[in-house]
Coordinates of C-alpha atoms in Angstrom, one line a residue:
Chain A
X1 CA 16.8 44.0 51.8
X2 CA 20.6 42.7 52.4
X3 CA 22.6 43.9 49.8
X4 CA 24.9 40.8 48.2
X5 CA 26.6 42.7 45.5
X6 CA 29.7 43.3 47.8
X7 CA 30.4 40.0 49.2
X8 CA 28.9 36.3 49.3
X9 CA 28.6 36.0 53.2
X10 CA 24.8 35.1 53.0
X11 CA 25.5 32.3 50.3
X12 CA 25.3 28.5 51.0
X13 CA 25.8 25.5 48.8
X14 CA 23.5 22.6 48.6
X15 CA 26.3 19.9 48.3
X16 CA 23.7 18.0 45.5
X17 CA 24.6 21.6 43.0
X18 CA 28.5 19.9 43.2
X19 CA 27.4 16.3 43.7
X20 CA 29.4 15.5 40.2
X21 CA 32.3 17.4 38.9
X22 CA 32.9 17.4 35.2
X23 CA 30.7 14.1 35.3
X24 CA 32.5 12.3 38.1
X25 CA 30.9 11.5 41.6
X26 CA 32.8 14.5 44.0
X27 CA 32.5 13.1 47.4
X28 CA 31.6 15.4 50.3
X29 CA 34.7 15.9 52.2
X30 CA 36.2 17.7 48.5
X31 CA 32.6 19.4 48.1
X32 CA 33.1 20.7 51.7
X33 CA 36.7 22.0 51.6
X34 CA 36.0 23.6 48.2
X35 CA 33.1 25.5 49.9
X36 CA 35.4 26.4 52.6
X37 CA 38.5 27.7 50.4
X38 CA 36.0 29.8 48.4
X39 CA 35.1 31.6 52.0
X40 CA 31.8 30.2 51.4
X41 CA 30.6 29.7 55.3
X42 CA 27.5 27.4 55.2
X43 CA 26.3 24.6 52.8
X44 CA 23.3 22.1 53.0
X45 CA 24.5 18.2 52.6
X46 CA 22.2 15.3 51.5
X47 CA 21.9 12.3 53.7
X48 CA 23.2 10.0 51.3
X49 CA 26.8 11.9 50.9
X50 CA 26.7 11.9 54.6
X51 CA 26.3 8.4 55.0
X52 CA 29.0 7.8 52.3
X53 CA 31.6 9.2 54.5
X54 CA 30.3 8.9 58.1
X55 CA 28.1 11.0 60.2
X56 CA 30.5 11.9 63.1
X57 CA 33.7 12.2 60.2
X58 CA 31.8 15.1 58.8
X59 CA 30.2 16.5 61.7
X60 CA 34.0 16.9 63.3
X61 CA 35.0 18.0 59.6
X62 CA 32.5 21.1 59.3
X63 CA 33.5 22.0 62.6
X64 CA 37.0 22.3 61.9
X65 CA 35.9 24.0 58.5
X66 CA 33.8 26.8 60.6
X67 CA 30.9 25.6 58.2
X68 CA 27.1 26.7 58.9
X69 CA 24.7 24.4 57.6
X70 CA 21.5 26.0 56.1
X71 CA 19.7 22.8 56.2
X72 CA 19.9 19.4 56.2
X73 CA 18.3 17.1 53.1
X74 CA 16.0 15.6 53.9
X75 CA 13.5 14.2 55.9
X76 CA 10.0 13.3 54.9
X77 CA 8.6 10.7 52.3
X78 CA 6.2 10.1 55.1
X79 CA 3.7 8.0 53.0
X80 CA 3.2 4.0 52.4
X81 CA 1.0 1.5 51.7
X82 CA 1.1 0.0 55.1
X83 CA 1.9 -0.1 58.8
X84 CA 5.6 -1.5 58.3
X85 CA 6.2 1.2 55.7
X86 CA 5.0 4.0 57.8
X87 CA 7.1 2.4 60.6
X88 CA 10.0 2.5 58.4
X89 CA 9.6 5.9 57.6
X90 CA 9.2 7.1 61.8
X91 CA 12.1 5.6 62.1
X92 CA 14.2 6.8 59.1
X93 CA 13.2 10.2 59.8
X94 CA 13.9 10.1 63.7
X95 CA 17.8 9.1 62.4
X96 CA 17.6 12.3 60.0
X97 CA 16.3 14.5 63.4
X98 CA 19.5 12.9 65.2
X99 CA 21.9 13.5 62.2
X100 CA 20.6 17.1 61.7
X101 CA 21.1 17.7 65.2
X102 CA 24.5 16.1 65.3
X103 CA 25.9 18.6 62.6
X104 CA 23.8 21.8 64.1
X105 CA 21.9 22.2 60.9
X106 CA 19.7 25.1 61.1
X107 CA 16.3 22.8 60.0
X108 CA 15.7 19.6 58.6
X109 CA 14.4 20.1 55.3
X110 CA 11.3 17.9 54.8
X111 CA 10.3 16.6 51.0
X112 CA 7.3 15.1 52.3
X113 CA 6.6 11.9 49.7
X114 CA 3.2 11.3 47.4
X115 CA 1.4 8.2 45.8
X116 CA 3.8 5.4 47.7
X117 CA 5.5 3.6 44.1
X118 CA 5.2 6.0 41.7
X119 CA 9.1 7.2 42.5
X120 CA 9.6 3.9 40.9
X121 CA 7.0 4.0 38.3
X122 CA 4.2 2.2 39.8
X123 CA 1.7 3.8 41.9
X124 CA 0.6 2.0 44.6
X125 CA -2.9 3.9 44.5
X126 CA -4.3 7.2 43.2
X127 CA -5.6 8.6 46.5
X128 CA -3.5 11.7 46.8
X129 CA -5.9 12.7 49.4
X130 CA -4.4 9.5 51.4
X131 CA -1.4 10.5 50.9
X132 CA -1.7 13.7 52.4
X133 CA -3.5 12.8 55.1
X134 CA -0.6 10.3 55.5
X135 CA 1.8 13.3 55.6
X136 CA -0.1 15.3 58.1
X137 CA 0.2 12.5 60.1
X138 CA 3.8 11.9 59.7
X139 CA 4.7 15.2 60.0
X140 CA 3.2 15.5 63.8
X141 CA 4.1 12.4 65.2
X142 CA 8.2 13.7 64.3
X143 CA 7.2 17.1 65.3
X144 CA 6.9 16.0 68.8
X145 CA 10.5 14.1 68.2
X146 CA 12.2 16.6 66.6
X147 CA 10.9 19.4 69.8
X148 CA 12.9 17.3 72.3
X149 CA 16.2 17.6 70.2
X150 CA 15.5 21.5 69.0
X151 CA 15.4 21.0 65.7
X152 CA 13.6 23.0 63.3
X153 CA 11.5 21.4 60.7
X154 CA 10.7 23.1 57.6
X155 CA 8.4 21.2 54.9
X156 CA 9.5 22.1 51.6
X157 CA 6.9 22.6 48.9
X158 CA 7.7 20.9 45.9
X159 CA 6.3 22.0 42.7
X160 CA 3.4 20.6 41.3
X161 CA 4.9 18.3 38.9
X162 CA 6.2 16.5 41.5
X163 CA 2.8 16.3 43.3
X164 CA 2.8 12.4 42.2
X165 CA 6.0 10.9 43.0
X166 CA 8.0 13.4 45.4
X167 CA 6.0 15.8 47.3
X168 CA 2.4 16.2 48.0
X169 CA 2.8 19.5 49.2
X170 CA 2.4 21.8 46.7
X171 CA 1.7 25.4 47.6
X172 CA 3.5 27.4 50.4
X173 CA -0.6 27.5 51.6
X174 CA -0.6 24.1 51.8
X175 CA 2.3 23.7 53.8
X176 CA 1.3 27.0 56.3
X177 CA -2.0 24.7 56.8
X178 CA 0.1 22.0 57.8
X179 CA 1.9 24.5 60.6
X180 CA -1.4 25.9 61.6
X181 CA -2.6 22.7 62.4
X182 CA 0.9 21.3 64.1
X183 CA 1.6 24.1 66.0
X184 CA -0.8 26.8 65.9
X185 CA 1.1 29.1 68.2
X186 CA 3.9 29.2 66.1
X187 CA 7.2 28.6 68.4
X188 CA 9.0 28.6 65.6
X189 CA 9.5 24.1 65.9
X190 CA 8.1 24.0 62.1
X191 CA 7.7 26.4 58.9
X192 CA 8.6 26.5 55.6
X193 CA 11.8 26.1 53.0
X194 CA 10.9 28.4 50.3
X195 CA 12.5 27.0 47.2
X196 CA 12.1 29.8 44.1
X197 CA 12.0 26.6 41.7
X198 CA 9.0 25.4 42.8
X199 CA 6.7 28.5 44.8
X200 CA 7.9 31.4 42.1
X201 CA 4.9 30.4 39.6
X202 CA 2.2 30.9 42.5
X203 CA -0.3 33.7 42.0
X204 CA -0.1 34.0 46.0
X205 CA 3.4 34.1 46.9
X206 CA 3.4 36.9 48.2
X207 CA 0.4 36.9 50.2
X208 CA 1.8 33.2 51.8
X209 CA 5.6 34.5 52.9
X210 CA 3.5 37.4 54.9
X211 CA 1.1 35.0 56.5
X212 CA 4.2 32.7 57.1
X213 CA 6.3 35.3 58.7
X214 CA 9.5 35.7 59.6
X215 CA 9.6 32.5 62.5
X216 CA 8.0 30.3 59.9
X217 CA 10.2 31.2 57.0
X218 CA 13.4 28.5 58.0
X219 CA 15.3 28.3 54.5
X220 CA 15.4 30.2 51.1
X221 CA 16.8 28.1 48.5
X222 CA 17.6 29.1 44.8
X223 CA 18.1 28.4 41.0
X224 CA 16.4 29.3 38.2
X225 CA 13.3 28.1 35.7
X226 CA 14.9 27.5 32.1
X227 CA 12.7 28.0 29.2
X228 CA 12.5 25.9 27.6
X229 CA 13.4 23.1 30.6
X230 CA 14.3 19.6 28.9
X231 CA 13.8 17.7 32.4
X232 CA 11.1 17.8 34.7
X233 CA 14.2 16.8 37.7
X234 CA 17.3 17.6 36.9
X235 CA 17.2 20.9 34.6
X236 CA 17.3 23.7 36.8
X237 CA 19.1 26.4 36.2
X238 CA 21.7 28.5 37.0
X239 CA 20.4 31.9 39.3
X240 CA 20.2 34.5 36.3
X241 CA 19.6 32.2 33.2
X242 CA 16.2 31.7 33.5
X243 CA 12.8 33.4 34.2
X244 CA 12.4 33.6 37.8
X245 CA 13.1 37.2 39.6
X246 CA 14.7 36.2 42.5
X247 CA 15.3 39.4 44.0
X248 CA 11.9 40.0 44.0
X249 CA 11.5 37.2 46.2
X250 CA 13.9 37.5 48.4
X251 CA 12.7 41.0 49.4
X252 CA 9.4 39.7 49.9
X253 CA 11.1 37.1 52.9
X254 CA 13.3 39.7 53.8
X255 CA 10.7 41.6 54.8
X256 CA 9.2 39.2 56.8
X257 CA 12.5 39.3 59.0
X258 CA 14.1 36.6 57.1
X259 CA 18.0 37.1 57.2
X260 CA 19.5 34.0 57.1
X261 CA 21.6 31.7 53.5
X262 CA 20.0 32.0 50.2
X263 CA 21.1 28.1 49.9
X264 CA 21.7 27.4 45.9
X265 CA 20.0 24.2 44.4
X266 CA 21.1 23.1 41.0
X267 CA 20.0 19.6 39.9
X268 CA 21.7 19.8 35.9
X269 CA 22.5 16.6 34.6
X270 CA 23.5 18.2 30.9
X271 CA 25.0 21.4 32.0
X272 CA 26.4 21.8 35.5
X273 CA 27.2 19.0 37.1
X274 CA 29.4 18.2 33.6
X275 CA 31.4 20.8 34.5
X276 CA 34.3 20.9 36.8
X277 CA 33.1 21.8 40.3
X278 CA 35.5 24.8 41.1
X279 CA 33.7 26.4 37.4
X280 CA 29.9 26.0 39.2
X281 CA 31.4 27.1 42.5
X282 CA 32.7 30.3 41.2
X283 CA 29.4 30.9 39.2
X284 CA 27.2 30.6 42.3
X285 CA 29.3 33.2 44.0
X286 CA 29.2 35.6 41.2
X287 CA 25.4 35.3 40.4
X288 CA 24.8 34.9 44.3
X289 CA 26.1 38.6 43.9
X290 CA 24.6 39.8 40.3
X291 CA 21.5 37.6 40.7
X292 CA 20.0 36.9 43.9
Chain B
X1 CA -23.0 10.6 38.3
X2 CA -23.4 10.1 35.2
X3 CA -22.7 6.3 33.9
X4 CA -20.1 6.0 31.2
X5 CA -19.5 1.7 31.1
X6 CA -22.2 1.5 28.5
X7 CA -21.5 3.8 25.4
X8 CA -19.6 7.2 24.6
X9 CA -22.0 9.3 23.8
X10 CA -20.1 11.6 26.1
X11 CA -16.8 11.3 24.4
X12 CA -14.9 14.6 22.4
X13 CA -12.0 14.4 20.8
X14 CA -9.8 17.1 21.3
X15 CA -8.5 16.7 17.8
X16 CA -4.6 17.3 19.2
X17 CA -5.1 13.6 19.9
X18 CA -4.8 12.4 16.7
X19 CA -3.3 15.2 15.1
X20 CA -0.4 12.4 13.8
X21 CA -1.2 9.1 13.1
X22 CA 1.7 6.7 12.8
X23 CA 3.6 9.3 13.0
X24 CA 2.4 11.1 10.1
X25 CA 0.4 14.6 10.0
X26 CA -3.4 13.7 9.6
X27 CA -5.6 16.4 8.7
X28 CA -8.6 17.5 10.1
X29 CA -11.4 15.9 7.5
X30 CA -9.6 12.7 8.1
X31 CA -9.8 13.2 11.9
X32 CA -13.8 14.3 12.1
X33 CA -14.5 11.6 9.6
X34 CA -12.7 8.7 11.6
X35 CA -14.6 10.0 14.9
X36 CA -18.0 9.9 13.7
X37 CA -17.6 6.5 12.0
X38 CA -17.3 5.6 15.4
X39 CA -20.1 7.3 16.8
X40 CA -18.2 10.1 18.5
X41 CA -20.6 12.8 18.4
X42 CA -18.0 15.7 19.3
X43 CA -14.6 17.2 18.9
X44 CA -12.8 20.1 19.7
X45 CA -10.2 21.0 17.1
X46 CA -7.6 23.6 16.4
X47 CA -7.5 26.8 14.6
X48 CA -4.3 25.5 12.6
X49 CA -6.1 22.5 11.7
X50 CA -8.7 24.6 10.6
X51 CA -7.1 26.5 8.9
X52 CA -5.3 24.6 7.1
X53 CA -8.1 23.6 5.5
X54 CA -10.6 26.4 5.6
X55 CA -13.3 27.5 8.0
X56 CA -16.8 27.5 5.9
X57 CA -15.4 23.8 4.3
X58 CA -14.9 22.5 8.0
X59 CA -18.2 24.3 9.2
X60 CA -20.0 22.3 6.5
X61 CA -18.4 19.2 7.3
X62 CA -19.0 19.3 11.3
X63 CA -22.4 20.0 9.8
X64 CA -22.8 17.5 7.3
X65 CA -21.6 14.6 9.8
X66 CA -23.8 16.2 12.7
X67 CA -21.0 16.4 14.7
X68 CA -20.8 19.0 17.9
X69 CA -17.9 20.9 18.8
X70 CA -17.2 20.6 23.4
X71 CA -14.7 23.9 22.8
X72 CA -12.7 25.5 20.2
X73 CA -8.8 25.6 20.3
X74 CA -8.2 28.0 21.0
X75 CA -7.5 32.1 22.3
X76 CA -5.7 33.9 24.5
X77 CA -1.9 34.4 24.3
X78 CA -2.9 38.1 25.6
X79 CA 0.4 38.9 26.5
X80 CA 3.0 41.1 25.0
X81 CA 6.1 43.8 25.0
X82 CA 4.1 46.6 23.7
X83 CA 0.8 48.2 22.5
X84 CA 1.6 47.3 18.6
X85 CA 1.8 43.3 20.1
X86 CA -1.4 43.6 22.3
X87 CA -3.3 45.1 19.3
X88 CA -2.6 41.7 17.3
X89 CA -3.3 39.5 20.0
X90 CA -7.0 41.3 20.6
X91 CA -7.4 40.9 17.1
X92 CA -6.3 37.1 16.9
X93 CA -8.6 36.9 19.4
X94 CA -11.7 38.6 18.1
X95 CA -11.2 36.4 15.2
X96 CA -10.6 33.0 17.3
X97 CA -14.3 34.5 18.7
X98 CA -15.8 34.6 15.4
X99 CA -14.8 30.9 13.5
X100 CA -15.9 29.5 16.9
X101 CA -19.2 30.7 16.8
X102 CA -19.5 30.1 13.0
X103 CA -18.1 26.7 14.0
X104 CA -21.0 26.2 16.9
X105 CA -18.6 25.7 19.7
X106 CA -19.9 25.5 23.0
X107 CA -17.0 28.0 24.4
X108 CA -13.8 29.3 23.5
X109 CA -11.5 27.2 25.0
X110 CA -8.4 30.3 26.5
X111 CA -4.8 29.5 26.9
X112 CA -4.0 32.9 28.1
X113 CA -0.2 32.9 27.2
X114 CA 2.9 34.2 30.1
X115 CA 6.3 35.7 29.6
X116 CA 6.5 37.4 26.3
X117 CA 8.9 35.4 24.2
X118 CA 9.2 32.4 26.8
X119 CA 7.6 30.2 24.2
X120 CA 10.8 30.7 22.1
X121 CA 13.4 30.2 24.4
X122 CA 14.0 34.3 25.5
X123 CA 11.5 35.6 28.1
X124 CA 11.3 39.2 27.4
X125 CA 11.5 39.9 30.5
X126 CA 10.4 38.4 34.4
X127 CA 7.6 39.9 35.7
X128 CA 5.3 37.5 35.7
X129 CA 2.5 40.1 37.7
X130 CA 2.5 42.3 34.6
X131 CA 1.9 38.9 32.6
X132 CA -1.0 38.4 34.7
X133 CA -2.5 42.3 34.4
X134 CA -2.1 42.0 30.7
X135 CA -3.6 38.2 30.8
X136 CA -6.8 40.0 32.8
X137 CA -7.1 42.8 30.4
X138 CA -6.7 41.1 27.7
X139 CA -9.9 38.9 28.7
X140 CA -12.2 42.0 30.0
X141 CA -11.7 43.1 26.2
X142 CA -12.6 40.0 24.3
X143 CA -15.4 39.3 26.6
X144 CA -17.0 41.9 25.6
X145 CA -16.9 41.0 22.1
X146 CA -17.8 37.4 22.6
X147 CA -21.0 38.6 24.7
X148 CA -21.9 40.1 21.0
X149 CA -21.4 36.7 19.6
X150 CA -23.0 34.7 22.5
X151 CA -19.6 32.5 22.5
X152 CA -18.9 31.9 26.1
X153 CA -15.1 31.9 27.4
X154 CA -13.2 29.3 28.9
X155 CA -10.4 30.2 30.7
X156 CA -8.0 26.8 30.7
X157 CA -5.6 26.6 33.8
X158 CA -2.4 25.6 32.8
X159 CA -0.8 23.3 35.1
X160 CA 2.6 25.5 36.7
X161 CA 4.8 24.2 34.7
X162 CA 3.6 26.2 32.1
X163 CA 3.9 29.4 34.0
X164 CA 6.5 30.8 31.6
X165 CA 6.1 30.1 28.6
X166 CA 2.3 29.0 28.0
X167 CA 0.1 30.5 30.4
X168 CA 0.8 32.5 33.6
X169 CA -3.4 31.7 35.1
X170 CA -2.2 28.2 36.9
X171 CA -5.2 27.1 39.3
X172 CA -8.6 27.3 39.2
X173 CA -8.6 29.5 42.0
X174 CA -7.0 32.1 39.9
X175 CA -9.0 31.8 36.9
X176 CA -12.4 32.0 39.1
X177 CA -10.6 35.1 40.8
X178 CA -10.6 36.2 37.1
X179 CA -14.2 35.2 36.5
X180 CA -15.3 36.6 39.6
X181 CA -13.9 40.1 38.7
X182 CA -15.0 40.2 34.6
X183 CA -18.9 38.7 35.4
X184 CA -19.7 39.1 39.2
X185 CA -23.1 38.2 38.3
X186 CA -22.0 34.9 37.0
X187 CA -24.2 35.5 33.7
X188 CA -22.3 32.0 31.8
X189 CA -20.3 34.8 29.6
X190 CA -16.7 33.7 31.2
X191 CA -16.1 30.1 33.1
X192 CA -13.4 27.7 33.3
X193 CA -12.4 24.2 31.2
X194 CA -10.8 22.0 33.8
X195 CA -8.1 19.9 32.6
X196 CA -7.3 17.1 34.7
X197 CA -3.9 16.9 33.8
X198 CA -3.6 21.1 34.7
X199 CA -5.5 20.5 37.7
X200 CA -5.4 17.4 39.4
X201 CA -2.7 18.2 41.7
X202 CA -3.9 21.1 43.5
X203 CA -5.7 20.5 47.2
X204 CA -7.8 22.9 46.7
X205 CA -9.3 21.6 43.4
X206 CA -12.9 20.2 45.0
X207 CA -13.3 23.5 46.6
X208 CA -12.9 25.7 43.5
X209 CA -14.9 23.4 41.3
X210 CA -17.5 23.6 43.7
X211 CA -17.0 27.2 44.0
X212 CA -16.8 27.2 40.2
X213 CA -20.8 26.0 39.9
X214 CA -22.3 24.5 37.2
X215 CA -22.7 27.9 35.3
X216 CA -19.1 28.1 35.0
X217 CA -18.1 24.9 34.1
X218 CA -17.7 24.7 30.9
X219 CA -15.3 22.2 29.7
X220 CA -14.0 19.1 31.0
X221 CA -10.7 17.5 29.6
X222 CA -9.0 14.8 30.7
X223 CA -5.9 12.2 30.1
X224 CA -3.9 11.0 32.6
X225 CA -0.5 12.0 34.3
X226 CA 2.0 9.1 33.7
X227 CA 5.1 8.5 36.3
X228 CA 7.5 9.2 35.2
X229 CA 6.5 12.3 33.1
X230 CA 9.4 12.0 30.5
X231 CA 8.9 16.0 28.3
X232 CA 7.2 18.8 30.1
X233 CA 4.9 18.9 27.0
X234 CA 4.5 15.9 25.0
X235 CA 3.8 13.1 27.3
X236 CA 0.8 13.1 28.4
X237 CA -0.8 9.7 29.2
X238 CA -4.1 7.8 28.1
X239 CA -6.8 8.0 30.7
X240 CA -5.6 5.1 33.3
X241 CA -2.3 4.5 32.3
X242 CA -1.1 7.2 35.0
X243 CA -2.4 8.3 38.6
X244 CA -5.0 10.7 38.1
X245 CA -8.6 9.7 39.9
X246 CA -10.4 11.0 36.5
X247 CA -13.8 9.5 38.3
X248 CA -13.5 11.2 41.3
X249 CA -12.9 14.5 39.5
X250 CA -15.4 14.0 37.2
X251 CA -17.9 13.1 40.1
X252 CA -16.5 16.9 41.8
X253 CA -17.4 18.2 38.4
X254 CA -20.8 16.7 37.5
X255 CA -22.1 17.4 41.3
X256 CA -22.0 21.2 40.3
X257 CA -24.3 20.3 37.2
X258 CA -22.0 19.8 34.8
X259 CA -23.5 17.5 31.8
X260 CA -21.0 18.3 29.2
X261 CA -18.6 16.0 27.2
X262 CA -15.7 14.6 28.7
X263 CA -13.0 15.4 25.8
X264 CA -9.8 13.8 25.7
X265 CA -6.9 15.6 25.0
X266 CA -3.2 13.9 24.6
X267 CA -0.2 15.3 23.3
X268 CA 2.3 11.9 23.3
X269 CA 5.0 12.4 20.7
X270 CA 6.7 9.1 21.6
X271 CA 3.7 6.8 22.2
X272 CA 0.3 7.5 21.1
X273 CA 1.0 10.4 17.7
X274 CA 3.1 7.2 16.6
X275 CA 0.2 4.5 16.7
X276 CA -2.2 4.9 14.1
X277 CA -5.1 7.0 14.9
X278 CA -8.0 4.0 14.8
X279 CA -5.7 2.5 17.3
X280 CA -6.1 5.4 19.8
X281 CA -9.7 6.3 19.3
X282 CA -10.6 2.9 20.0
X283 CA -8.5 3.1 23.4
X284 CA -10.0 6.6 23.7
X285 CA -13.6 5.1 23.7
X286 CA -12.5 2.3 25.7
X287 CA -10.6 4.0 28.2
X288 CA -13.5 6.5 28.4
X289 CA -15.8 4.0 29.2
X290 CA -13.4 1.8 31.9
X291 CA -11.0 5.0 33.4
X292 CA -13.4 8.3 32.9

């Protein structure tokens, strides 16, 4: 296992963990110089902060900042009620292959969707079967896109309380019988983001990152499970305040040949993001090196 | 499958359903007197509530009003820091055992407990594996004491987000894996309840209830899982009001053999514990005859 005690070489930033400074909207050109003053070399930005600025404004900025970028958020939300909404969502996501690919991200991260309206309160139907199936679906038709533009896809499993309005992927066993099935010789086009909030409760963690292996295993993000947490969303916490034993974890991808960012993903409406960025910036370095 | 539109003759309360009524604590003779008024003809109440009013005074009353008891609420909490804690919680246990069986409950109803200290805010520490060995011991022990008192055991998968602080056994596959281990012969000592709040998520859920069989079902809760979820804990939703397919769960369930109550169990600090309690019976029996 890489030793990060000395240095933060192997950290990346997910821009949403500095999305607000002390309560104010930061937009991403600040997030991305902050990053890069802090020698921080890679970070993960969200479509939305993207599109904010412009796609080929921040491509030609993270090039001149040397940035990597772990990931790119996010693809997916591959499920609807009907043939215009899955159409919608082809399309959306083929932009999100292009954009990835435009800023050499390392994967597109893929939050897959669930029961189509319940993100807004109102299930559309209860068939979470459906909705899977929906996924699977979705999932291979912009396998076959994302191939012809190199582009790594890696389906993030959510947690399970997010099973009905986010993500209906919810085990890293589900997600490796979604690769099987897309690509059963593995070439590496699709695997996994292994996100410690939401796999580090599963009795068969372990025993999924070694069937996953080290081609499958695209992205290793972290934070930490607060007890108690106040929020189902945005109460994550900071790598070292709560339960969750990341080393652990990490040595368990590590072994597997993993060896690229541990990306750090705070969603903290009541704590971090009310305090000034260059505070939660300096944290992540120092529990990147205490904690991770 | 059975047919439910006609009557509730397969209605339990969990008594945690109505533990407030307007708001207000209501105790336990209260609660089993309002339920067989209506012609509920079972419960499942908690050892607090019970206790607070005394075991042979309760025993006679579930007697006197010929009510039957779908579980007991509840055991487990096997974990600890050291041998002095593991002692109390065997004895806890041992007694939980005993009032059940004086009580006639058809099991024992196990939330097995996690991180030592979780539950008040300071895990003790993170290794949620030695949880799990504890959790696993912890049962082998009281199972054999239970088989003396012919009180079957239910371990209760809590949904992950309890993994912490609650109960580190978080899918049925687990808890069978359990099962499997304790009673290979499958003798009805040791089974599962199946929550469908805990449970409803997981893809593999048919498969283990069918794996599960008939013999090891031994409990059936349900309520419903609202979007959005607004407290980890305490929002739980009335059957229909959220996106669980209780029916098609319930069918899973009943095609193994089981013939058992359906209990209902909500914890709802902002909705339902502040309506008064003949308000939500009378949605429980109509929801459990239009959503169940």
């Amino acid at each position: 296992m890489r030793d990060f005690s000395r240095d933060h070489r192997w950290l990346s930033i997910n821009t949403a963990t500095v999305r607000k400074s002390a309560g104010q909207e930061l937009p991403l050109p600040a997030i991305l110089e902050a990053c890069a003053r802090r020698g921080i070399r890679a970070v993960s930005p969200w479509r939305d902060q993207v599109a904010a600025i412009g796609l080929s404004s921040v491509s030609r900025m993270v090039k001149d900042l040397e940035l990597s970028l772990s990931g790119y958020c996010r693809g997916g939300m591959f499920t609807a009620t009907d043939a215009e909404g899955l159409k919608l969502a082809r399309e959306d996501n083929r932009r999100a292959v292009e954009e990835a690919a435009e800023l050499r991200a390392a994967c597109l991260v893929l939050v897959v969707g669930a029961l189509p309206g319940a993100l807004a309160g109102k299930a559309a139907h209860k068939d979470i079967g459906l909705a899977r199936g929906q996924v699977v679906d979705g999932i291979g038709e912009l396998l076959e896109y994302a191939r012809t533009a190199s582009m790594p896809l890696a389906i993030e499993p959510l947690h399970p309380m997010y099973a009905a309005d986010r993500a209906c992927v919810n085990t890293m066993e589900q997600a490796l019988d979604i690769c099987d099935e897309l690509d059963p010789y593995r070439s590496g086009s699709i695997g996994v983001a292994v996100d410690v909030y939401h796999t580090w409760w599963d009795p068969k963690l372990q025993q999924q990152i070694e069937r996953a292996g080290g081609r499958r295993l695209l992205a290793f993000h972290v934070c930490d499970w607060l007890t108690p947490t106040q929020d189902l969303l945005n109460d994550r916490g900071m790598m070292g305040d709560g339960v969750i034993d990341i080393p652990r974890i990490r040595a368990w991808v590590e072994a597997q040949g993993f060896a690229g960012y541990s990306e750090v993903e705070i969603f903290s409406r009541d704590n971090w993001w009310k305090r000034p960025h260059e505070e939660v910036l300096s944290t992540c370095i120092e529990r990147h090196m205490s904690s991770v």
